PDB file of C-alpha atoms in Angstrom:
ATOM      1  CA  MET A 206     -14.116 -21.055  13.483  1.00  0.00           C
ATOM      2  CA  ASN A 207     -10.570 -21.386  12.123  1.00  0.00           C
ATOM      3  CA  ASP A 208      -8.450 -18.274  11.452  1.00  0.00           C
ATOM      4  CA  ASP A 209      -8.427 -18.662   7.644  1.00  0.00           C
ATOM      5  CA  LEU A 210     -12.228 -18.834   7.466  1.00  0.00           C
ATOM      6  CA  SER A 211     -12.703 -15.915   9.856  1.00  0.00           C
ATOM      7  CA  LYS A 212     -10.296 -13.727   7.848  1.00  0.00           C
ATOM      8  CA  ARG A 213     -12.022 -14.589   4.568  1.00  0.00           C
ATOM      9  CA  ARG A 214     -15.366 -13.644   6.125  1.00  0.00           C
ATOM     10  CA  LEU A 215     -13.800 -10.486   7.510  1.00  0.00           C
ATOM     11  CA  GLY A 216     -12.627  -9.564   4.016  1.00  0.00           C
ATOM     12  CA  ARG A 217     -16.156  -9.927   2.668  1.00  0.00           C
ATOM     13  CA  GLY A 218     -17.513  -7.940   5.625  1.00  0.00           C
ATOM     14  CA  LEU A 219     -15.083  -5.097   5.017  1.00  0.00           C
ATOM     15  CA  ALA A 220     -15.912  -5.065   1.330  1.00  0.00           C
ATOM     16  CA  ALA A 221     -19.633  -4.827   2.146  1.00  0.00           C
ATOM     17  CA  LEU A 222     -19.075  -2.037   4.640  1.00  0.00           C
ATOM     18  CA  ILE A 223     -16.883  -0.064   2.261  1.00  0.00           C
ATOM     19  CA  GLY A 224     -19.473  -0.506  -0.467  1.00  0.00           C
ATOM     20  CA  GLU A 225     -22.050   0.839   1.976  1.00  0.00           C
ATOM     21  CA  MET A 226     -19.828   3.869   2.627  1.00  0.00           C
ATOM     22  CA  ASP A 227     -19.892   4.674  -1.082  1.00  0.00           C
ATOM     23  CA  GLN A 228     -23.643   5.244  -1.090  1.00  0.00           C
ATOM     24  CA  PRO A 229     -24.486   8.963  -0.836  1.00  0.00           C
ATOM     25  CA  THR A 230     -27.181   9.187   1.858  1.00  0.00           C
ATOM     26  CA  PRO A 231     -29.408  12.100   2.961  1.00  0.00           C
ATOM     27  CA  VAL A 232     -28.362  13.240   6.418  1.00  0.00           C
ATOM     28  CA  ASP A 233     -31.688  12.523   8.167  1.00  0.00           C
ATOM     29  CA  ALA A 234     -32.406   9.226   6.446  1.00  0.00           C
ATOM     30  CA  GLY A 235     -32.318   5.884   8.212  1.00  0.00           C
ATOM     31  CA  ARG A 236     -32.027   2.364   6.865  1.00  0.00           C
ATOM     32  CA  PRO A 237     -32.729  -0.971   8.561  1.00  0.00           C
ATOM     33  CA  GLY A 238     -29.608  -2.384  10.195  1.00  0.00           C
ATOM     34  CA  VAL A 239     -27.626   0.807   9.583  1.00  0.00           C
ATOM     35  CA  ASN A 240     -26.994   3.578  12.106  1.00  0.00           C
ATOM     36  CA  PRO A 241     -28.706   6.750  10.876  1.00  0.00           C
ATOM     37  CA  ASP A 242     -26.505   9.567   9.591  1.00  0.00           C
ATOM     38  CA  ARG A 243     -26.137  12.512  11.923  1.00  0.00           C
ATOM     39  CA  MET A 244     -24.535  15.946  11.905  1.00  0.00           C
ATOM     40  CA  VAL A 245     -21.553  16.279  14.268  1.00  0.00           C
ATOM     41  CA  PRO A 246     -19.562  19.432  15.116  1.00  0.00           C
ATOM     42  CA  ILE A 247     -16.301  19.183  13.213  1.00  0.00           C
ATOM     43  CA  GLU A 248     -14.193  19.888  16.305  1.00  0.00           C
ATOM     44  CA  PHE A 249     -15.618  16.752  17.938  1.00  0.00           C
ATOM     45  CA  ILE A 250     -13.972  14.584  15.261  1.00  0.00           C
ATOM     46  CA  SER A 251     -10.288  13.587  15.153  1.00  0.00           C
ATOM     47  CA  ARG A 252      -8.179  11.610  12.682  1.00  0.00           C
ATOM     48  CA  ASN A 253      -7.186   8.015  13.291  1.00  0.00           C
ATOM     49  CA  PRO A 254      -3.483   8.203  14.251  1.00  0.00           C
ATOM     50  CA  LYS A 255      -2.964   4.757  12.715  1.00  0.00           C
ATOM     51  CA  ASN A 256      -4.451   5.670   9.339  1.00  0.00           C
ATOM     52  CA  PRO A 257      -1.775   4.603   6.820  1.00  0.00           C
ATOM     53  CA  ARG A 258      -2.468   7.640   4.664  1.00  0.00           C
ATOM     54  CA  ARG A 259      -0.112  10.483   5.560  1.00  0.00           C
ATOM     55  CA  TYR A 260       0.110  12.579   2.384  1.00  0.00           C
ATOM     56  CA  PHE A 261      -2.775  14.740   1.168  1.00  0.00           C
ATOM     57  CA  ASP A 262      -2.245  16.842  -1.943  1.00  0.00           C
ATOM     58  CA  GLU A 263      -2.831  20.464  -0.956  1.00  0.00           C
ATOM     59  CA  THR A 264      -4.204  21.532  -4.348  1.00  0.00           C
ATOM     60  CA  GLU A 265      -6.692  18.655  -4.380  1.00  0.00           C
ATOM     61  CA  LEU A 266      -7.789  19.507  -0.837  1.00  0.00           C
ATOM     62  CA  TYR A 267      -8.500  23.122  -1.794  1.00  0.00           C
ATOM     63  CA  ASP A 268     -10.403  21.961  -4.907  1.00  0.00           C
ATOM     64  CA  LEU A 269     -12.512  19.637  -2.752  1.00  0.00           C
ATOM     65  CA  ALA A 270     -13.057  22.423  -0.214  1.00  0.00           C
ATOM     66  CA  SER A 271     -14.367  24.653  -3.002  1.00  0.00           C
ATOM     67  CA  SER A 272     -16.776  21.918  -4.097  1.00  0.00           C
ATOM     68  CA  ILE A 273     -17.932  21.397  -0.499  1.00  0.00           C
ATOM     69  CA  ARG A 274     -18.698  25.112  -0.134  1.00  0.00           C
ATOM     70  CA  GLN A 275     -20.995  24.851  -3.144  1.00  0.00           C
ATOM     71  CA  HIS A 276     -22.574  21.424  -2.691  1.00  0.00           C
ATOM     72  CA  GLY A 277     -21.811  20.307   0.859  1.00  0.00           C
ATOM     73  CA  ILE A 278     -20.489  16.832   1.742  1.00  0.00           C
ATOM     74  CA  VAL A 279     -22.445  14.329  -0.315  1.00  0.00           C
ATOM     75  CA  GLN A 280     -20.741  11.244   1.121  1.00  0.00           C
ATOM     76  CA  PRO A 281     -20.679  11.122   4.958  1.00  0.00           C
ATOM     77  CA  VAL A 282     -17.465  10.543   6.876  1.00  0.00           C
ATOM     78  CA  VAL A 283     -17.387   7.159   8.630  1.00  0.00           C
ATOM     79  CA  VAL A 284     -16.421   7.411  12.317  1.00  0.00           C
ATOM     80  CA  ARG A 285     -16.426   5.456  15.549  1.00  0.00           C
ATOM     81  CA  THR A 286     -17.244   6.680  19.040  1.00  0.00           C
ATOM     82  CA  VAL A 287     -14.219   7.105  21.334  1.00  0.00           C
ATOM     83  CA  SER A 288     -15.930   8.914  24.225  1.00  0.00           C
ATOM     84  CA  ILE A 289     -19.059  10.958  24.904  1.00  0.00           C
ATOM     85  CA  ASP A 290     -19.505  13.293  21.934  1.00  0.00           C
ATOM     86  CA  ARG A 291     -16.023  12.476  20.613  1.00  0.00           C
ATOM     87  CA  TYR A 292     -15.429  10.542  17.373  1.00  0.00           C
ATOM     88  CA  GLU A 293     -12.457   9.146  15.461  1.00  0.00           C
ATOM     89  CA  ILE A 294     -12.394   8.826  11.661  1.00  0.00           C
ATOM     90  CA  ILE A 295     -12.459   5.354  10.129  1.00  0.00           C
ATOM     91  CA  ALA A 296     -12.793   6.471   6.508  1.00  0.00           C
ATOM     92  CA  GLY A 297     -13.072   9.907   4.939  1.00  0.00           C
ATOM     93  CA  GLU A 298     -10.190  11.899   6.439  1.00  0.00           C
ATOM     94  CA  ARG A 299      -9.701  13.773   3.158  1.00  0.00           C
ATOM     95  CA  ARG A 300     -13.307  15.023   3.258  1.00  0.00           C
ATOM     96  CA  TRP A 301     -12.895  16.011   6.924  1.00  0.00           C
ATOM     97  CA  ARG A 302      -9.744  18.022   6.143  1.00  0.00           C
ATOM     98  CA  ALA A 303     -11.398  19.736   3.169  1.00  0.00           C
ATOM     99  CA  ALA A 304     -14.485  20.525   5.267  1.00  0.00           C
ATOM    100  CA  GLN A 305     -12.247  22.371   7.727  1.00  0.00           C
ATOM    101  CA  LEU A 306     -10.728  24.386   4.880  1.00  0.00           C
ATOM    102  CA  ALA A 307     -14.254  25.147   3.650  1.00  0.00           C
ATOM    103  CA  GLY A 308     -15.163  26.533   7.084  1.00  0.00           C
ATOM    104  CA  LEU A 309     -17.904  24.002   7.889  1.00  0.00           C
ATOM    105  CA  ILE A 310     -19.039  23.939  11.508  1.00  0.00           C
ATOM    106  CA  GLU A 311     -20.499  20.415  11.359  1.00  0.00           C
ATOM    107  CA  ILE A 312     -20.399  17.491   8.940  1.00  0.00           C
ATOM    108  CA  PRO A 313     -22.549  14.382   8.261  1.00  0.00           C
ATOM    109  CA  VAL A 314     -21.215  11.108   9.652  1.00  0.00           C
ATOM    110  CA  ILE A 315     -22.007   7.413   9.754  1.00  0.00           C
ATOM    111  CA  VAL A 316     -21.159   5.882  13.135  1.00  0.00           C
ATOM    112  CA  ARG A 317     -19.727   2.371  13.295  1.00  0.00           C
ATOM    113  CA  ASP A 318     -18.823   0.620  16.541  1.00  0.00           C
ATOM    114  CA  VAL A 319     -15.587  -1.211  15.667  1.00  0.00           C
ATOM    115  CA  ASP A 320     -12.398  -2.027  17.582  1.00  0.00           C
ATOM    116  CA  ASP A 321      -8.872  -0.769  16.825  1.00  0.00           C
ATOM    117  CA  LYS A 322      -8.050  -3.774  14.654  1.00  0.00           C
ATOM    118  CA  THR A 323     -11.114  -3.465  12.445  1.00  0.00           C
ATOM    119  CA  ALA A 324     -10.734   0.325  12.173  1.00  0.00           C
ATOM    120  CA  LEU A 325      -7.179  -0.140  10.871  1.00  0.00           C
ATOM    121  CA  GLU A 326      -8.266  -2.865   8.439  1.00  0.00           C
ATOM    122  CA  ILE A 327     -11.074  -0.727   7.043  1.00  0.00           C
ATOM    123  CA  ALA A 328      -8.792   2.296   6.681  1.00  0.00           C
ATOM    124  CA  ILE A 329      -6.219   0.287   4.737  1.00  0.00           C
ATOM    125  CA  VAL A 330      -8.706  -1.586   2.544  1.00  0.00           C
ATOM    126  CA  GLU A 331     -10.696   1.565   1.763  1.00  0.00           C
ATOM    127  CA  ASN A 332      -7.589   3.537   0.806  1.00  0.00           C
ATOM    128  CA  VAL A 333      -6.076   0.713  -1.256  1.00  0.00           C
ATOM    129  CA  GLN A 334      -9.294   0.053  -3.170  1.00  0.00           C
ATOM    130  CA  ARG A 335      -9.617   3.754  -3.995  1.00  0.00           C
ATOM    131  CA  ALA A 336      -5.915   4.087  -4.878  1.00  0.00           C
ATOM    132  CA  ASP A 337      -5.578   6.894  -2.318  1.00  0.00           C
ATOM    133  CA  LEU A 338      -2.313   5.622  -0.833  1.00  0.00           C
ATOM    134  CA  ASN A 339       1.110   6.258  -2.306  1.00  0.00           C
ATOM    135  CA  PRO A 340       3.223   3.051  -2.593  1.00  0.00           C
ATOM    136  CA  LEU A 341       5.092   3.714   0.662  1.00  0.00           C
ATOM    137  CA  GLU A 342       1.901   4.323   2.661  1.00  0.00           C
ATOM    138  CA  GLU A 343       0.432   1.130   1.217  1.00  0.00           C
ATOM    139  CA  ALA A 344       3.500  -0.869   2.255  1.00  0.00           C
ATOM    140  CA  LEU A 345       3.472   0.609   5.759  1.00  0.00           C
ATOM    141  CA  GLY A 346      -0.214  -0.273   6.095  1.00  0.00           C
ATOM    142  CA  TYR A 347       0.471  -3.898   5.161  1.00  0.00           C
ATOM    143  CA  GLU A 348       3.390  -4.026   7.594  1.00  0.00           C
ATOM    144  CA  GLN A 349       1.155  -2.674  10.343  1.00  0.00           C
ATOM    145  CA  LEU A 350      -1.465  -5.376   9.825  1.00  0.00           C
ATOM    146  CA  ILE A 351       1.189  -8.102   9.759  1.00  0.00           C
ATOM    147  CA  ALA A 352       3.048  -6.821  12.833  1.00  0.00           C
ATOM    148  CA  GLU A 353       0.060  -5.899  14.982  1.00  0.00           C
ATOM    149  CA  HIS A 354      -2.554  -8.457  13.959  1.00  0.00           C
ATOM    150  CA  GLY A 355      -0.661 -11.492  12.671  1.00  0.00           C
ATOM    151  CA  TYR A 356      -1.797 -11.429   9.051  1.00  0.00           C
ATOM    152  CA  THR A 357       0.168 -13.336   6.426  1.00  0.00           C
ATOM    153  CA  GLN A 358       0.756 -11.988   2.941  1.00  0.00           C
ATOM    154  CA  ASN A 359      -1.841 -14.440   1.624  1.00  0.00           C
ATOM    155  CA  ASP A 360      -4.425 -13.174   4.140  1.00  0.00           C
ATOM    156  CA  LEU A 361      -3.851  -9.584   3.065  1.00  0.00           C
ATOM    157  CA  GLY A 362      -4.065 -10.473  -0.618  1.00  0.00           C
ATOM    158  CA  GLU A 363      -7.484 -12.070  -0.083  1.00  0.00           C
ATOM    159  CA  ILE A 364      -8.835  -9.186   1.996  1.00  0.00           C
ATOM    160  CA  ILE A 365      -7.687  -6.323  -0.242  1.00  0.00           C
ATOM    161  CA  GLY A 366      -8.284  -8.129  -3.512  1.00  0.00           C
ATOM    162  CA  LYS A 367      -4.629  -8.141  -4.592  1.00  0.00           C
ATOM    163  CA  SER A 368      -2.208 -10.977  -5.319  1.00  0.00           C
ATOM    164  CA  ARG A 369       0.220 -12.228  -2.694  1.00  0.00           C
ATOM    165  CA  SER A 370       3.073 -11.126  -4.952  1.00  0.00           C
ATOM    166  CA  HIS A 371       1.640  -7.588  -5.014  1.00  0.00           C
ATOM    167  CA  VAL A 372       1.724  -7.516  -1.204  1.00  0.00           C
ATOM    168  CA  ALA A 373       5.247  -8.989  -1.150  1.00  0.00           C
ATOM    169  CA  ASN A 374       6.521  -6.449  -3.685  1.00  0.00           C
ATOM    170  CA  SER A 375       4.976  -3.611  -1.686  1.00  0.00           C
ATOM    171  CA  LEU A 376       6.705  -4.789   1.498  1.00  0.00           C
ATOM    172  CA  ARG A 377      10.076  -4.911  -0.302  1.00  0.00           C
ATOM    173  CA  LEU A 378       9.902  -1.115  -0.584  1.00  0.00           C
ATOM    174  CA  LEU A 379      10.349  -0.834   3.189  1.00  0.00           C
ATOM    175  CA  LYS A 380      13.929  -2.088   2.821  1.00  0.00           C
ATOM    176  CA  LEU A 381      14.866   1.166   1.085  1.00  0.00           C
ATOM    177  CA  PRO A 382      16.681   3.971   2.953  1.00  0.00           C
ATOM    178  CA  GLU A 383      14.826   7.104   4.058  1.00  0.00           C
ATOM    179  CA  PRO A 384      15.915   9.386   1.150  1.00  0.00           C
ATOM    180  CA  VAL A 385      14.524   6.911  -1.389  1.00  0.00           C
ATOM    181  CA  ARG A 386      11.324   6.497   0.630  1.00  0.00           C
ATOM    182  CA  ASP A 387      10.891  10.276   0.578  1.00  0.00           C
ATOM    183  CA  MET A 388      11.221  10.326  -3.236  1.00  0.00           C
ATOM    184  CA  LEU A 389       8.709   7.486  -3.468  1.00  0.00           C
ATOM    185  CA  ALA A 390       6.222   9.221  -1.162  1.00  0.00           C
ATOM    186  CA  GLY A 391       6.639  12.497  -3.048  1.00  0.00           C
ATOM    187  CA  GLY A 392       6.020  10.864  -6.427  1.00  0.00           C
ATOM    188  CA  SER A 393       9.396  11.560  -8.058  1.00  0.00           C
ATOM    189  CA  LEU A 394      10.032   7.785  -8.051  1.00  0.00           C
ATOM    190  CA  SER A 395       7.448   5.159  -8.983  1.00  0.00           C
ATOM    191  CA  ALA A 396       7.098   1.840  -7.180  1.00  0.00           C
ATOM    192  CA  GLY A 397       8.685   0.135 -10.210  1.00  0.00           C
ATOM    193  CA  HIS A 398      11.733   2.398 -10.025  1.00  0.00           C
ATOM    194  CA  ALA A 399      12.034   1.901  -6.274  1.00  0.00           C
ATOM    195  CA  ARG A 400      11.711  -1.916  -6.359  1.00  0.00           C
ATOM    196  CA  ALA A 401      14.641  -2.098  -8.756  1.00  0.00           C
ATOM    197  CA  LEU A 402      16.862  -0.392  -6.167  1.00  0.00           C
ATOM    198  CA  VAL A 403      16.188  -2.681  -3.197  1.00  0.00           C
ATOM    199  CA  SER A 404      19.314  -4.860  -3.566  1.00  0.00           C
ATOM    200  CA  THR A 405      21.719  -2.225  -4.911  1.00  0.00           C
ATOM    201  CA  SER A 406      24.832  -0.944  -3.131  1.00  0.00           C
ATOM    202  CA  ASP A 407      23.702   2.684  -2.854  1.00  0.00           C
ATOM    203  CA  PRO A 408      19.950   3.031  -3.517  1.00  0.00           C
ATOM    204  CA  ALA A 409      19.890   6.755  -2.661  1.00  0.00           C
ATOM    205  CA  ALA A 410      22.627   7.660  -5.160  1.00  0.00           C
ATOM    206  CA  LEU A 411      21.048   5.560  -7.897  1.00  0.00           C
ATOM    207  CA  ALA A 412      17.632   7.058  -7.140  1.00  0.00           C
ATOM    208  CA  ARG A 413      19.040  10.575  -7.588  1.00  0.00           C
ATOM    209  CA  THR A 414      20.528   9.503 -10.936  1.00  0.00           C
ATOM    210  CA  ILE A 415      17.195   8.031 -12.060  1.00  0.00           C
ATOM    211  CA  VAL A 416      15.292  11.201 -11.146  1.00  0.00           C
ATOM    212  CA  ALA A 417      17.904  13.579 -12.619  1.00  0.00           C
ATOM    213  CA  LYS A 418      17.978  11.709 -15.946  1.00  0.00           C
ATOM    214  CA  GLY A 419      14.247  11.003 -16.076  1.00  0.00           C
ATOM    215  CA  MET A 420      14.919   7.298 -16.575  1.00  0.00           C
ATOM    216  CA  SER A 421      12.190   4.820 -17.417  1.00  0.00           C
ATOM    217  CA  VAL A 422      11.570   1.832 -15.162  1.00  0.00           C
ATOM    218  CA  ARG A 423      13.326  -0.427 -17.680  1.00  0.00           C
ATOM    219  CA  ASP A 424      16.381   1.867 -17.678  1.00  0.00           C
ATOM    220  CA  ALA A 425      16.346   1.927 -13.869  1.00  0.00           C
ATOM    221  CA  GLU A 426      16.244  -1.870 -13.780  1.00  0.00           C
ATOM    222  CA  ARG A 427      19.233  -2.042 -16.112  1.00  0.00           C
ATOM    223  CA  LEU A 428      21.136   0.468 -13.971  1.00  0.00           C
ATOM    224  CA  ALA A 429      20.337  -1.524 -10.829  1.00  0.00           C
ATOM    225  CA  GLN A 430      21.319  -4.854 -12.374  1.00  0.00           C
ATOM    226  CA  ASN A 431      24.697  -3.463 -13.449  1.00  0.00           C
ATOM    227  CA  ASP A 432      25.265  -2.246  -9.899  1.00  0.00           C
ATOM    228  CA  ILE A 433      24.331  -5.623  -8.409  1.00  0.00           C
ATOM    229  CA  LYS A 434      26.624  -7.430 -10.834  1.00  0.00           C
ATOM    230  CA  ALA A 435      29.466  -5.079  -9.922  1.00  0.00           C
ATOM    231  CA  GLN A 436      28.949  -5.943  -6.246  1.00  0.00           C
ATOM    232  CA  ASN A 437      29.276  -9.647  -7.003  1.00  0.00           C
ATOM    233  CA  ASP A 438      32.205  -9.300  -9.414  1.00  0.00           C
ATOM    234  CA  PRO A 439      35.498  -8.202  -7.814  1.00  0.00           C
ATOM    235  CA  ARG A 440      37.171  -7.638 -11.170  1.00  0.00           C
ATOM    236  CA  PRO A 441      37.599  -4.063 -12.441  1.00  0.00           C
ATOM    237  CA  ALA A 442      34.916  -2.857 -14.825  1.00  0.00           C
ATOM    238  CA  ALA A 443      37.225  -3.148 -17.826  1.00  0.00           C
ATOM    239  CA  ALA A 444      37.673  -6.871 -17.150  1.00  0.00           C
ATOM    240  CA  ARG A 445      33.953  -7.627 -17.026  1.00  0.00           C
ATOM    241  CA  LYS A 446      32.257  -9.056 -20.081  1.00  0.00           C
ATOM    242  CA  ASP A 447      29.145 -10.887 -21.158  1.00  0.00           C
ATOM    243  CA  GLU A 448      26.800  -8.327 -19.604  1.00  0.00           C
ATOM    244  CA  LYS A 449      23.196  -9.508 -19.490  1.00  0.00           C
ATOM    245  CA  ASP A 450      21.043  -8.503 -22.416  1.00  0.00           C
ATOM    246  CA  SER A 451      17.852  -6.490 -21.977  1.00  0.00           C
ATOM    247  CA  ASP A 452      15.625  -9.539 -22.560  1.00  0.00           C
ATOM    248  CA  THR A 453      17.258 -11.431 -19.685  1.00  0.00           C
ATOM    249  CA  LEU A 454      16.970  -8.422 -17.395  1.00  0.00           C
ATOM    250  CA  ALA A 455      13.307  -8.004 -18.339  1.00  0.00           C
ATOM    251  CA  LEU A 456      12.641 -11.693 -17.630  1.00  0.00           C
ATOM    252  CA  GLU A 457      14.324 -11.409 -14.221  1.00  0.00           C
ATOM    253  CA  ARG A 458      12.138  -8.413 -13.412  1.00  0.00           C
ATOM    254  CA  THR A 459       8.960 -10.196 -14.558  1.00  0.00           C
ATOM    255  CA  LEU A 460       9.724 -13.278 -12.454  1.00  0.00           C
ATOM    256  CA  SER A 461      10.651 -11.118  -9.454  1.00  0.00           C
ATOM    257  CA  ASP A 462       7.380  -9.202  -9.682  1.00  0.00           C
ATOM    258  CA  THR A 463       5.358 -12.393 -10.107  1.00  0.00           C
ATOM    259  CA  LEU A 464       6.923 -14.123  -7.109  1.00  0.00           C
ATOM    260  CA  GLY A 465       7.553 -11.041  -4.991  1.00  0.00           C
ATOM    261  CA  LEU A 466      11.130 -12.336  -4.520  1.00  0.00           C
ATOM    262  CA  ASP A 467      14.544 -11.564  -6.009  1.00  0.00           C
ATOM    263  CA  VAL A 468      15.191 -13.740  -9.095  1.00  0.00           C
ATOM    264  CA  THR A 469      18.544 -13.982 -10.938  1.00  0.00           C
ATOM    265  CA  ILE A 470      19.106 -15.726 -14.288  1.00  0.00           C
ATOM    266  CA  ASN A 471      22.621 -16.776 -15.319  1.00  0.00           C
ATOM    267  CA  HIS A 472      23.223 -18.250 -18.776  1.00  0.00           C
ATOM    268  CA  ARG A 473      25.839 -20.978 -19.135  1.00  0.00           C
ATOM    269  CA  GLY A 474      26.234 -21.946 -22.784  1.00  0.00           C
ATOM    270  CA  SER A 475      23.027 -23.638 -23.926  1.00  0.00           C
ATOM    271  CA  GLY A 476      21.774 -23.945 -20.327  1.00  0.00           C
ATOM    272  CA  GLY A 477      21.905 -21.853 -17.237  1.00  0.00           C
ATOM    273  CA  GLN A 478      20.707 -21.267 -13.710  1.00  0.00           C
ATOM    274  CA  VAL A 479      17.654 -19.565 -12.184  1.00  0.00           C
ATOM    275  CA  LYS A 480      18.211 -18.400  -8.611  1.00  0.00           C
ATOM    276  CA  ILE A 481      15.224 -17.506  -6.363  1.00  0.00           C
ATOM    277  CA  SER A 482      16.179 -15.840  -3.085  1.00  0.00           C
ATOM    278  CA  TYR A 483      13.871 -16.194  -0.079  1.00  0.00           C
ATOM    279  CA  LYS A 484      14.191 -14.944   3.490  1.00  0.00           C
ATOM    280  CA  THR A 485      11.376 -16.701   5.367  1.00  0.00           C
ATOM    281  CA  LEU A 486       9.921 -20.201   5.486  1.00  0.00           C
ATOM    282  CA  GLU A 487       6.587 -18.722   4.374  1.00  0.00           C
ATOM    283  CA  GLN A 488       8.232 -17.538   1.159  1.00  0.00           C
ATOM    284  CA  LEU A 489       9.834 -20.961   0.593  1.00  0.00           C
ATOM    285  CA  GLU A 490       6.483 -22.692   1.135  1.00  0.00           C
ATOM    286  CA  GLU A 491       4.873 -20.368  -1.411  1.00  0.00           C
ATOM    287  CA  ILE A 492       7.556 -21.259  -3.993  1.00  0.00           C
ATOM    288  CA  CYS A 493       6.890 -24.952  -3.351  1.00  0.00           C
ATOM    289  CA  ARG A 494       3.132 -24.433  -3.751  1.00  0.00           C
ATOM    290  CA  LEU A 495       3.657 -22.675  -7.081  1.00  0.00           C
ATOM    291  CA  LEU A 496       5.920 -25.446  -8.367  1.00  0.00           C
ATOM    292  CA  GLU A 497       3.467 -28.152  -7.294  1.00  0.00           C
ATOM    293  CA  ARG A 498       0.739 -26.549  -9.402  1.00  0.00           C
ATOM    294  CA  ARG A 499       2.793 -26.988 -12.568  1.00  0.00           C
TER     295      ARG A 499
END
């Protein structure tokens, strides 16, 4: 079986398994082809250290814990066996954390025998589909699958149900310095704000300006474009003219988001130039494929 076919089938398999996880199931019920749910002491369960999700809102956890005290855990946590009577979470870490806050001694689980690779894939797909990851966690999850398991951006797009450009734009966030990543993870910057800063001279300083002034994404893009132009123009600010209008900047942003690559538009009289920057042969091949479809 070739790699492309196996990864497409894997994507469908993950989707089916995640759909199965979403079905609330009585603890003592069994279904053909599915391991029966069981109750496991909570101290016998540990988190998956490679789970891309790192941030859990404390208020939401306490709200969930309150609900669990009243109604119990309706949806079992999905785990895998790591040793005798020891389990590692595949999906459902938030419920496990809230159950600890609620003081539960044991929780219902579904056991799945999967390897490290599949456990990571399920964790990422499940979190992405439920929008549980912040943009930085999502990007780190994609990077992990690419680095550790050889996925391409196209592979990931097919498996998670997103476009290749969405994956590419997510990965661009990892070029940002740590202070900007922290703002992104904490929610003070959106992914749109952060993407605009990737090619600027001082992303951290611009990010602080954006947050302090409460700028919109469009305003942040304009701020970033002015910075990038200043980098490429050695003349003093007073000598610069013909700044790009907002429509041109918006078009650059739209094309960049569509391609997942940096796009620059320069007008020259009645004509002009469109510049698409790529860093890998895979990105160049994708540009060629898009042009061939036209």
